[in-house]
PDB file of C-alpha atoms in Angstrom:
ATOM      1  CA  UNK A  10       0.000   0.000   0.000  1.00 72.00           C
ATOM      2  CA  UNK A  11       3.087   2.334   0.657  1.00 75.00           C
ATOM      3  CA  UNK A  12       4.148   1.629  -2.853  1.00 78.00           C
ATOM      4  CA  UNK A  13       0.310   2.560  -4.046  1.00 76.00           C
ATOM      5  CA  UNK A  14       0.149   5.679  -2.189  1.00 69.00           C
ATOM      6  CA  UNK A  15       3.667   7.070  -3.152  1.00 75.00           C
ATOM      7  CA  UNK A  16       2.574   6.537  -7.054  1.00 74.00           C
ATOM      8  CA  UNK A  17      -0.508   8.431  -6.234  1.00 70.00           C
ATOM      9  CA  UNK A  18       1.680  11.366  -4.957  1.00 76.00           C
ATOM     10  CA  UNK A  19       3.725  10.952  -7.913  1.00 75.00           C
ATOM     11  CA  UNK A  20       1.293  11.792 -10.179  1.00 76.00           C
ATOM     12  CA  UNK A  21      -0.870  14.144  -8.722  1.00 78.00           C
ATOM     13  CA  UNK A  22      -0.179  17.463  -6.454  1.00 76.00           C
ATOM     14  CA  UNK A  23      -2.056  18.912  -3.350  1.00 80.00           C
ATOM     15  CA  UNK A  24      -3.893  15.516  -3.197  1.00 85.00           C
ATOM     16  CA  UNK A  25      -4.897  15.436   0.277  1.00 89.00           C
ATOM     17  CA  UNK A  26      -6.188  12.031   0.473  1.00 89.00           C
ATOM     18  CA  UNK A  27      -3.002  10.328  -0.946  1.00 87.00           C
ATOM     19  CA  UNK A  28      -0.709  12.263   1.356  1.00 88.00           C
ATOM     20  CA  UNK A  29      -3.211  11.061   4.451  1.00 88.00           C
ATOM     21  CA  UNK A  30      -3.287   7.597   3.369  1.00 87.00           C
ATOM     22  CA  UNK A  31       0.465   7.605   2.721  1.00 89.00           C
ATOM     23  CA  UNK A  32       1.345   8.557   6.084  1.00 89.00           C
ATOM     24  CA  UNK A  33      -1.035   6.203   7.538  1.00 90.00           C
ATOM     25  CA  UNK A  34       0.356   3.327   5.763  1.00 90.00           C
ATOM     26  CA  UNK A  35       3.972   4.657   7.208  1.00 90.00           C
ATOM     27  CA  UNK A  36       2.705   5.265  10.428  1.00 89.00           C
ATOM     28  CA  UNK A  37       1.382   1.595  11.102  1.00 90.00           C
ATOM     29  CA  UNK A  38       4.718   0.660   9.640  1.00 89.00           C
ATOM     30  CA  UNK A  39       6.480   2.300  12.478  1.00 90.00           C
ATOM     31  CA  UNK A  40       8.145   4.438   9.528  1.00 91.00           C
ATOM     32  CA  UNK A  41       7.866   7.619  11.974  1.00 90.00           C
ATOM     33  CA  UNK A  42      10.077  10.096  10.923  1.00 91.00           C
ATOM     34  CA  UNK A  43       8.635   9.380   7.449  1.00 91.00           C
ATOM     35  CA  UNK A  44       5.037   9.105   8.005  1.00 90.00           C
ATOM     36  CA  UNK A  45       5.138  12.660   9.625  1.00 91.00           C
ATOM     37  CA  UNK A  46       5.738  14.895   6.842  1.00 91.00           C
ATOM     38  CA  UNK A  47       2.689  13.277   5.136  1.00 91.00           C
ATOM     39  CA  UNK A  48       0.700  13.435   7.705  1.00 89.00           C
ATOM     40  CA  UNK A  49       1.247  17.457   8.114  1.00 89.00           C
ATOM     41  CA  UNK A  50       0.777  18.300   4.459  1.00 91.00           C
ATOM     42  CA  UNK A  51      -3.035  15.995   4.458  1.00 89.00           C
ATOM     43  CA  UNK A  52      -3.559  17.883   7.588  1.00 87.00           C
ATOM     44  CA  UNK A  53      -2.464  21.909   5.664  1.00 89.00           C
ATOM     45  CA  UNK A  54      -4.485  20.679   2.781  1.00 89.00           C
ATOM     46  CA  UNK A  55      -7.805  20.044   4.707  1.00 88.00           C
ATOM     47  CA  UNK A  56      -7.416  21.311   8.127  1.00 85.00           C
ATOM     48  CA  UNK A  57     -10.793  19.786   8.887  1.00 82.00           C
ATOM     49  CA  UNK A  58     -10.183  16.002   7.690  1.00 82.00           C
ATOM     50  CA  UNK A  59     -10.294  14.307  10.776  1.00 79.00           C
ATOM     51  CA  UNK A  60      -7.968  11.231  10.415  1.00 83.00           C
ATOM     52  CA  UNK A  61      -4.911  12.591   9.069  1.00 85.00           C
ATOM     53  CA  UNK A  62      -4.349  15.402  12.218  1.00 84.00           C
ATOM     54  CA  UNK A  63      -5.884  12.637  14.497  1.00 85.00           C
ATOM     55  CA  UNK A  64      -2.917  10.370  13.337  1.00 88.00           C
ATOM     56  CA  UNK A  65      -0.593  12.886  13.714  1.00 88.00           C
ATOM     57  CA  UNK A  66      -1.716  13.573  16.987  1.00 87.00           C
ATOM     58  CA  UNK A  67      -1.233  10.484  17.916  1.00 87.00           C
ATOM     59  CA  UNK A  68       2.829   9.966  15.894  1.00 90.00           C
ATOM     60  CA  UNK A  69       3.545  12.927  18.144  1.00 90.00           C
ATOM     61  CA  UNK A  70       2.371  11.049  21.422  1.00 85.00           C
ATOM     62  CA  UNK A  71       4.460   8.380  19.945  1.00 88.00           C
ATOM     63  CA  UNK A  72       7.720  10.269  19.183  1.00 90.00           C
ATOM     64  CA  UNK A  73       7.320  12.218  22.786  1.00 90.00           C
ATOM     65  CA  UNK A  74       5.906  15.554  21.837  1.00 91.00           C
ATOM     66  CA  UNK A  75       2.778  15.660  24.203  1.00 87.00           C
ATOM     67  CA  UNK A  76       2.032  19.591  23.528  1.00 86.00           C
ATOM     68  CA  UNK A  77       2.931  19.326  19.467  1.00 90.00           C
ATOM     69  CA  UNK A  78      -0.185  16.610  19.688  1.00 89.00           C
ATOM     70  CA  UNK A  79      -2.175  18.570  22.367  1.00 87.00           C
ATOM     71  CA  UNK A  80      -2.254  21.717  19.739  1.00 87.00           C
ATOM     72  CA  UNK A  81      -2.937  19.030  16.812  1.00 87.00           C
ATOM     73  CA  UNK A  82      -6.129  17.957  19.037  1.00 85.00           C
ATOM     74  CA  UNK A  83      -7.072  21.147  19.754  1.00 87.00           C
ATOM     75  CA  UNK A  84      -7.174  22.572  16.353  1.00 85.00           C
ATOM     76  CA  UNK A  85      -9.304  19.934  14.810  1.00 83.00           C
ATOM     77  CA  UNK A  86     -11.691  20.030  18.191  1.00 84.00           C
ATOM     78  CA  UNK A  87     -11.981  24.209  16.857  1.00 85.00           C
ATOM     79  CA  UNK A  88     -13.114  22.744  13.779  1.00 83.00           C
ATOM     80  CA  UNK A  89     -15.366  20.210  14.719  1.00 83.00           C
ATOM     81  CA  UNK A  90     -16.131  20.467  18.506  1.00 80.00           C
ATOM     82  CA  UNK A  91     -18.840  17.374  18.959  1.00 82.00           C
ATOM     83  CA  UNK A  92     -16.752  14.703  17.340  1.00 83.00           C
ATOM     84  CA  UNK A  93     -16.423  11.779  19.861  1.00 85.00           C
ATOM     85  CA  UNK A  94     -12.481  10.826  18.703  1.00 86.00           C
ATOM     86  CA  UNK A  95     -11.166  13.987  18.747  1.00 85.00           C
ATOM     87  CA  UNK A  96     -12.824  15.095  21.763  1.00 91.00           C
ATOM     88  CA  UNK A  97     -11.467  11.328  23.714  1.00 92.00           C
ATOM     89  CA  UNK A  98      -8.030  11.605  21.435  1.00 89.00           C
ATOM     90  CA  UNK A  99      -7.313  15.314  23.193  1.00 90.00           C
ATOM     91  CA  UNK A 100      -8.674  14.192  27.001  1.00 93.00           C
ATOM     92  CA  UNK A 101      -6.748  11.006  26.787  1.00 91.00           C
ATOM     93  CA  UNK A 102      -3.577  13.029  26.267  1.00 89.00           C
ATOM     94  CA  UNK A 103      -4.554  15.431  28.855  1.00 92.00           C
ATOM     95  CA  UNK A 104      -4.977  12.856  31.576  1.00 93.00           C
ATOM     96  CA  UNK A 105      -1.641  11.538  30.654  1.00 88.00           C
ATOM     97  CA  UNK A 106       0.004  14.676  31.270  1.00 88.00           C
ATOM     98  CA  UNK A 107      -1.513  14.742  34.764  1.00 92.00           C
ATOM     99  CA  UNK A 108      -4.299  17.612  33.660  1.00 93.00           C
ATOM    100  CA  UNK A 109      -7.646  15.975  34.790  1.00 96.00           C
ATOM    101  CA  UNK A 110      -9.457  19.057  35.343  1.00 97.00           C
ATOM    102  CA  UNK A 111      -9.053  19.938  31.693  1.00 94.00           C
ATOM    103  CA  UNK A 112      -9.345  16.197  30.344  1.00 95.00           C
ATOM    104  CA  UNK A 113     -12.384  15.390  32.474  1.00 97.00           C
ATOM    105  CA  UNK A 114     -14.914  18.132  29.935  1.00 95.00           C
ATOM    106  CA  UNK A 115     -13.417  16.457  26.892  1.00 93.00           C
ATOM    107  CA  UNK A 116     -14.039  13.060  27.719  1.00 96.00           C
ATOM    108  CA  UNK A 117     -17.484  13.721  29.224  1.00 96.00           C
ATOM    109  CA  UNK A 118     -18.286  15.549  25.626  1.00 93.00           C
ATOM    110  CA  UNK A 119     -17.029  12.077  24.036  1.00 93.00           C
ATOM    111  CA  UNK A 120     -19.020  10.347  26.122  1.00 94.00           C
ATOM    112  CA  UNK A 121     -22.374  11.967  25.254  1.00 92.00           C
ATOM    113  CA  UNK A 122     -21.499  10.371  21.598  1.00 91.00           C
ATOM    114  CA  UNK A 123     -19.949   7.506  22.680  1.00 90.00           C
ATOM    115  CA  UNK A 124     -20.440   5.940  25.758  1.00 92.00           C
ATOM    116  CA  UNK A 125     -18.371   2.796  25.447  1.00 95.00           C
ATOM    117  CA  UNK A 126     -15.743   1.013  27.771  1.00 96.00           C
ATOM    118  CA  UNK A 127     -12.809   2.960  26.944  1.00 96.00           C
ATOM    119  CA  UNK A 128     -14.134   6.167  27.543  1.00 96.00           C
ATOM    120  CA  UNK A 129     -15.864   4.836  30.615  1.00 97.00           C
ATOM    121  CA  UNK A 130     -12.002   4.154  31.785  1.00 97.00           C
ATOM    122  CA  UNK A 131     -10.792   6.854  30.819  1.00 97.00           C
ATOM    123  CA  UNK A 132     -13.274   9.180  32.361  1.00 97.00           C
ATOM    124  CA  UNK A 133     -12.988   7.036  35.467  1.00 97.00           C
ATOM    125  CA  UNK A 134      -9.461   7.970  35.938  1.00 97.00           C
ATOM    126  CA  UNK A 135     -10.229  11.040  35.568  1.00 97.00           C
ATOM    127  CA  UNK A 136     -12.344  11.325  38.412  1.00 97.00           C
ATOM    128  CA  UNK A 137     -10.126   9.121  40.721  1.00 96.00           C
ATOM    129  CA  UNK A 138      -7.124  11.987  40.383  1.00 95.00           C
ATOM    130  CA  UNK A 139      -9.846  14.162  41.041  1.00 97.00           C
ATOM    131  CA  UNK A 140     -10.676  13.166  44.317  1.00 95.00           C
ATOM    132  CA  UNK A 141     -13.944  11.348  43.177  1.00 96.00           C
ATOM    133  CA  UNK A 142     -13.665   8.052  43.891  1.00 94.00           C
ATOM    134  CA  UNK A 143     -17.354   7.489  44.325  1.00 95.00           C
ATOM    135  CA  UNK A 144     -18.567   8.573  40.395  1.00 96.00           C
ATOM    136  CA  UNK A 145     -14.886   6.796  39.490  1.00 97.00           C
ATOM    137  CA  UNK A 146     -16.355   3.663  40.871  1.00 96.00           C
ATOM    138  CA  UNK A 147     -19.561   4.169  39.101  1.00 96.00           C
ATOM    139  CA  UNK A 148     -17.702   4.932  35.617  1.00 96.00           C
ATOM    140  CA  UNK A 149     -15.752   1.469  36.001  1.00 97.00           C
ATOM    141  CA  UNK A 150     -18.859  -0.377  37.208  1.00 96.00           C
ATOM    142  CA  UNK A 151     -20.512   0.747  33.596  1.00 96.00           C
ATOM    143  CA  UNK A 152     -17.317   0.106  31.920  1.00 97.00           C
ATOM    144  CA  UNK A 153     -17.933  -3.555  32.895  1.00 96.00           C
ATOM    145  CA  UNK A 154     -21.067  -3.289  31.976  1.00 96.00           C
ATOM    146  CA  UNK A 155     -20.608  -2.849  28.657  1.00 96.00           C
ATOM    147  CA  UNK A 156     -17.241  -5.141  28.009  1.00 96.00           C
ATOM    148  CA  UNK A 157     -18.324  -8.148  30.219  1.00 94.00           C
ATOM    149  CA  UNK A 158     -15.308 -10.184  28.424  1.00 95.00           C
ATOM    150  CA  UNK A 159     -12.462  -7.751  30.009  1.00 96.00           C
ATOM    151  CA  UNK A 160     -11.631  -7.624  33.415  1.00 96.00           C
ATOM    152  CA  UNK A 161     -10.435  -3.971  33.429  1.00 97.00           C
ATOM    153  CA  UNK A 162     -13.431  -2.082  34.988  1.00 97.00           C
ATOM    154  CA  UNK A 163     -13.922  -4.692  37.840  1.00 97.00           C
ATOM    155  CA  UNK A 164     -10.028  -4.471  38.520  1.00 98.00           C
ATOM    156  CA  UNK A 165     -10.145  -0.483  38.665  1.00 97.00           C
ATOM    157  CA  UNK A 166     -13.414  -0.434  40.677  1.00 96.00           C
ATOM    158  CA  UNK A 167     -11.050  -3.187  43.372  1.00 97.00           C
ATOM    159  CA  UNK A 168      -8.415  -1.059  43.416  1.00 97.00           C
ATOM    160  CA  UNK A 169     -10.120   2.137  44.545  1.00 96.00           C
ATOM    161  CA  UNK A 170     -11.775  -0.302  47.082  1.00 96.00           C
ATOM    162  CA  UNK A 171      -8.517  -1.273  48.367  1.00 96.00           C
ATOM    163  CA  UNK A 172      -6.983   1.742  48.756  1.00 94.00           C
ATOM    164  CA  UNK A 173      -9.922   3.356  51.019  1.00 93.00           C
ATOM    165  CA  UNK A 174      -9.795   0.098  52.795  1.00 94.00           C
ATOM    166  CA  UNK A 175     -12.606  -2.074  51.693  1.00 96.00           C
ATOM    167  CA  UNK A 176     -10.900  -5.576  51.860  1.00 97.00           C
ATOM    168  CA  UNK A 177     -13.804  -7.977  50.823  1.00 97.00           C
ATOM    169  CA  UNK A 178     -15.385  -5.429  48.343  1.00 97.00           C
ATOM    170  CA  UNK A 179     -11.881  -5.385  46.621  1.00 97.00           C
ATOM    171  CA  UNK A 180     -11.573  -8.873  46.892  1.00 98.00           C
ATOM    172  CA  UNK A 181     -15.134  -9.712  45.285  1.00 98.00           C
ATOM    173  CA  UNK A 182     -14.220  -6.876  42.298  1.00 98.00           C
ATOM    174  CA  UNK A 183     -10.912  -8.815  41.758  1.00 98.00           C
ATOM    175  CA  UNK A 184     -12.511 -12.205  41.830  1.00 98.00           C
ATOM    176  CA  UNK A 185     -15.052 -10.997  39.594  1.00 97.00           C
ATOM    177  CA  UNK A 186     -12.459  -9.432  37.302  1.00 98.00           C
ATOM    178  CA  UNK A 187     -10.548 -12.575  37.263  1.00 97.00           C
ATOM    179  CA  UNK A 188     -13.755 -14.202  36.301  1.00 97.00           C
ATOM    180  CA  UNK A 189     -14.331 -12.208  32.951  1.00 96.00           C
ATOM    181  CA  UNK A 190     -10.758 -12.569  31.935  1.00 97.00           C
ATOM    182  CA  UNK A 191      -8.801 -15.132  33.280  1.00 97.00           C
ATOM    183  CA  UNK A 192      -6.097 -14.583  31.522  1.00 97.00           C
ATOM    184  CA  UNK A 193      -5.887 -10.654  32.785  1.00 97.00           C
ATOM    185  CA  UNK A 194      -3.112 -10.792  35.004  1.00 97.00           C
ATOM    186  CA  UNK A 195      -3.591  -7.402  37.396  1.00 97.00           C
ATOM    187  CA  UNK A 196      -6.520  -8.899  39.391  1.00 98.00           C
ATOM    188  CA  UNK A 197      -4.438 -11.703  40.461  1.00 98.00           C
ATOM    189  CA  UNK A 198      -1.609  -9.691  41.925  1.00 97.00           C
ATOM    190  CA  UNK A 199      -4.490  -7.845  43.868  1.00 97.00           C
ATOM    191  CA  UNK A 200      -6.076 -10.763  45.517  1.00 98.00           C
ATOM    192  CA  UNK A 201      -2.109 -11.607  46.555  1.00 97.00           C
ATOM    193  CA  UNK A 202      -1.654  -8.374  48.045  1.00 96.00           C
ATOM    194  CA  UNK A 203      -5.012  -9.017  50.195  1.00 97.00           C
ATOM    195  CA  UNK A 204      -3.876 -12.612  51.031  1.00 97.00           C
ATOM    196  CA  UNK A 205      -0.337 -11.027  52.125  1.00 96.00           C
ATOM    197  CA  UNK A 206      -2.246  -8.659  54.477  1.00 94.00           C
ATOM    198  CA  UNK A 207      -4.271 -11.594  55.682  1.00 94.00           C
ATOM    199  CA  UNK A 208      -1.396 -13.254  56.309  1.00 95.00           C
ATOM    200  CA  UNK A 209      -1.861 -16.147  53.734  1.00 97.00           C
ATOM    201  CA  UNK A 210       1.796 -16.262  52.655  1.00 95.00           C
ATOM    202  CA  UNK A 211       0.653 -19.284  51.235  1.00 96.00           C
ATOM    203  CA  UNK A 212      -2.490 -18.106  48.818  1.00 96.00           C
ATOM    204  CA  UNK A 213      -0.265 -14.290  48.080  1.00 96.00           C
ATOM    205  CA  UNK A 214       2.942 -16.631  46.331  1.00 96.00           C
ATOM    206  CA  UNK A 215       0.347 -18.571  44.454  1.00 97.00           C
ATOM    207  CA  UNK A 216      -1.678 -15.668  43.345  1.00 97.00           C
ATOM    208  CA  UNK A 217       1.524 -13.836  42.935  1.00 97.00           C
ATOM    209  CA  UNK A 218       3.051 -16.520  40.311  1.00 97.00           C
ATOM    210  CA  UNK A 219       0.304 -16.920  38.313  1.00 97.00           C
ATOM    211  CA  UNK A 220       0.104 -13.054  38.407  1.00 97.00           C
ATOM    212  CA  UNK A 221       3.750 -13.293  36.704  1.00 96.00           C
ATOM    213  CA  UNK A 222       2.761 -16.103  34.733  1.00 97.00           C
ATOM    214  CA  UNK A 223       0.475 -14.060  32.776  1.00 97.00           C
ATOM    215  CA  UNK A 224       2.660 -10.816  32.828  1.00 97.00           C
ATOM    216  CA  UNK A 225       6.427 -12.235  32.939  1.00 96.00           C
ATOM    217  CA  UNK A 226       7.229  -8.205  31.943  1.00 95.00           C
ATOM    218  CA  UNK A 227       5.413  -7.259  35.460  1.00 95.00           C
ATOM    219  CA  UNK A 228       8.367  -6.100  37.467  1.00 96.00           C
ATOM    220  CA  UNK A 229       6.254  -4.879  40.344  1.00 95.00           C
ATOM    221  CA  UNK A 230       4.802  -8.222  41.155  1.00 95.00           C
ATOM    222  CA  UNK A 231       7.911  -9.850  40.304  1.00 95.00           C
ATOM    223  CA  UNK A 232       9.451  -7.705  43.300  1.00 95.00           C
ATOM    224  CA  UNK A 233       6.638  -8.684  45.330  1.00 94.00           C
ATOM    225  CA  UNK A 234       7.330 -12.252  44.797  1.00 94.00           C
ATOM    226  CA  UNK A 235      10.788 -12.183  45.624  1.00 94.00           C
ATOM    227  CA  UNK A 236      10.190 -10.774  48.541  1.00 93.00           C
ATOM    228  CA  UNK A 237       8.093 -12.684  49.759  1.00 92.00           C
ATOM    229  CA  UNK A 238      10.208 -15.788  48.927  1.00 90.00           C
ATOM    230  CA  UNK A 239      12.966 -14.640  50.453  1.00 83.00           C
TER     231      UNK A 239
END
């Protein structure tokens, strides 16, 4: 498709589409530093086409320029302020660059449009570094809702449980999150950390090793392990 796009190009000038498509194709080729320049020149063409400055939003996440993609996001949201992606595109990025006030109106807006699991996350995260634990918990409770095969929303919703010291409501979430996705490896390490505060060395190694099982990258739990081997 690269070689498509570039003939395209070749033959025609100011072609908006071709330059878009071009830098897509680069883009999920991990061809960065080439996919970029096609990507700006779709987005000075047609300012308003959504996917090319949404994918270079997102290549400037990916080659560490948060702000370069904040303005990217912001620009197209001036342009088209209701569309769901841009709106969760630009609060996703704000929440990972610790600015939940500001992310928390954008994903709400994507919400309105698009009320699915990954904006139900997102938004829940939101509220959590806001001090809301309560409508975080009801976010993540929907988020399960609506993707009963992942385990994500039940694990969030038994984490906030754990930390404002609900044991068994943590350790039902966790069970429940193992349930939907066995093969999720967070909720595992949480029931060990309740067994090791039970005291169930026991019941924390085993939960911890299958935790590491899943995750062998999980150098948290891997730490955990150890020391409780040792």
């Amino acid at each position: 498709s690269v070689t498509l796009y570039e003939h395209a190009l070749a033959v025609t000038r100011g072609n908006y589409l071709a330059e878009s498509y071009l830098g897509t194709a680069l883009l999920n080729a991990r061809r960065l530093p080439e996919a970029e320049p096609h990507l700006r020149r779709a987005a000075a063409l047609k300012p308003d086409f959504g996917p090319a400055s949404t994918r270079l939003g997102y290549l400037l996440e990916e080659e560490g320029h948060p702000e370069q993609a904040a303005a990217c996001y912001a620009a197209l949201l001036r342009l088209r302020p209701n569309f769901a992606e841009d709106n969760f595109d630009y609060g996703r990025l704000l929440l990972r660059q610790s600015r939940p006030a500001e992310a928390l109106p954008r994903l709400e807006a994507a919400e309105r449009v698009r009320p699915d699991a990954e904006t139900c996350d997102e938004l829940g995260s939101a509220l959590e570094q806001l001090g809301r634990p309560d409508e975080a918990m009801a976010r993540y409770a929907e988020e399960a809702r609506l993707q009963p095969g992942s385990g994500r929303g039940d694990y969030n919703r038994g984490v906030l449980r754990l930390d404002r010291g609900d044991v068994a409501g943590a350790r039902a979430d966790f069970e429940a999150a193992a349930t939907r996705d066995p093969s999720f490896a967070p909720p595992f390490a949480g029931l060990g950390q309740i067994a090791e505060q039970r005291g169930d060395r026991a019941g924390a190694l085993a939960d911890y090793r299958h935790a590491l099982e899943l995750n062998p990258q999980d150098a948290g739990v891997r730490a955990l392990l150890q020391q409780l081997e040792h």
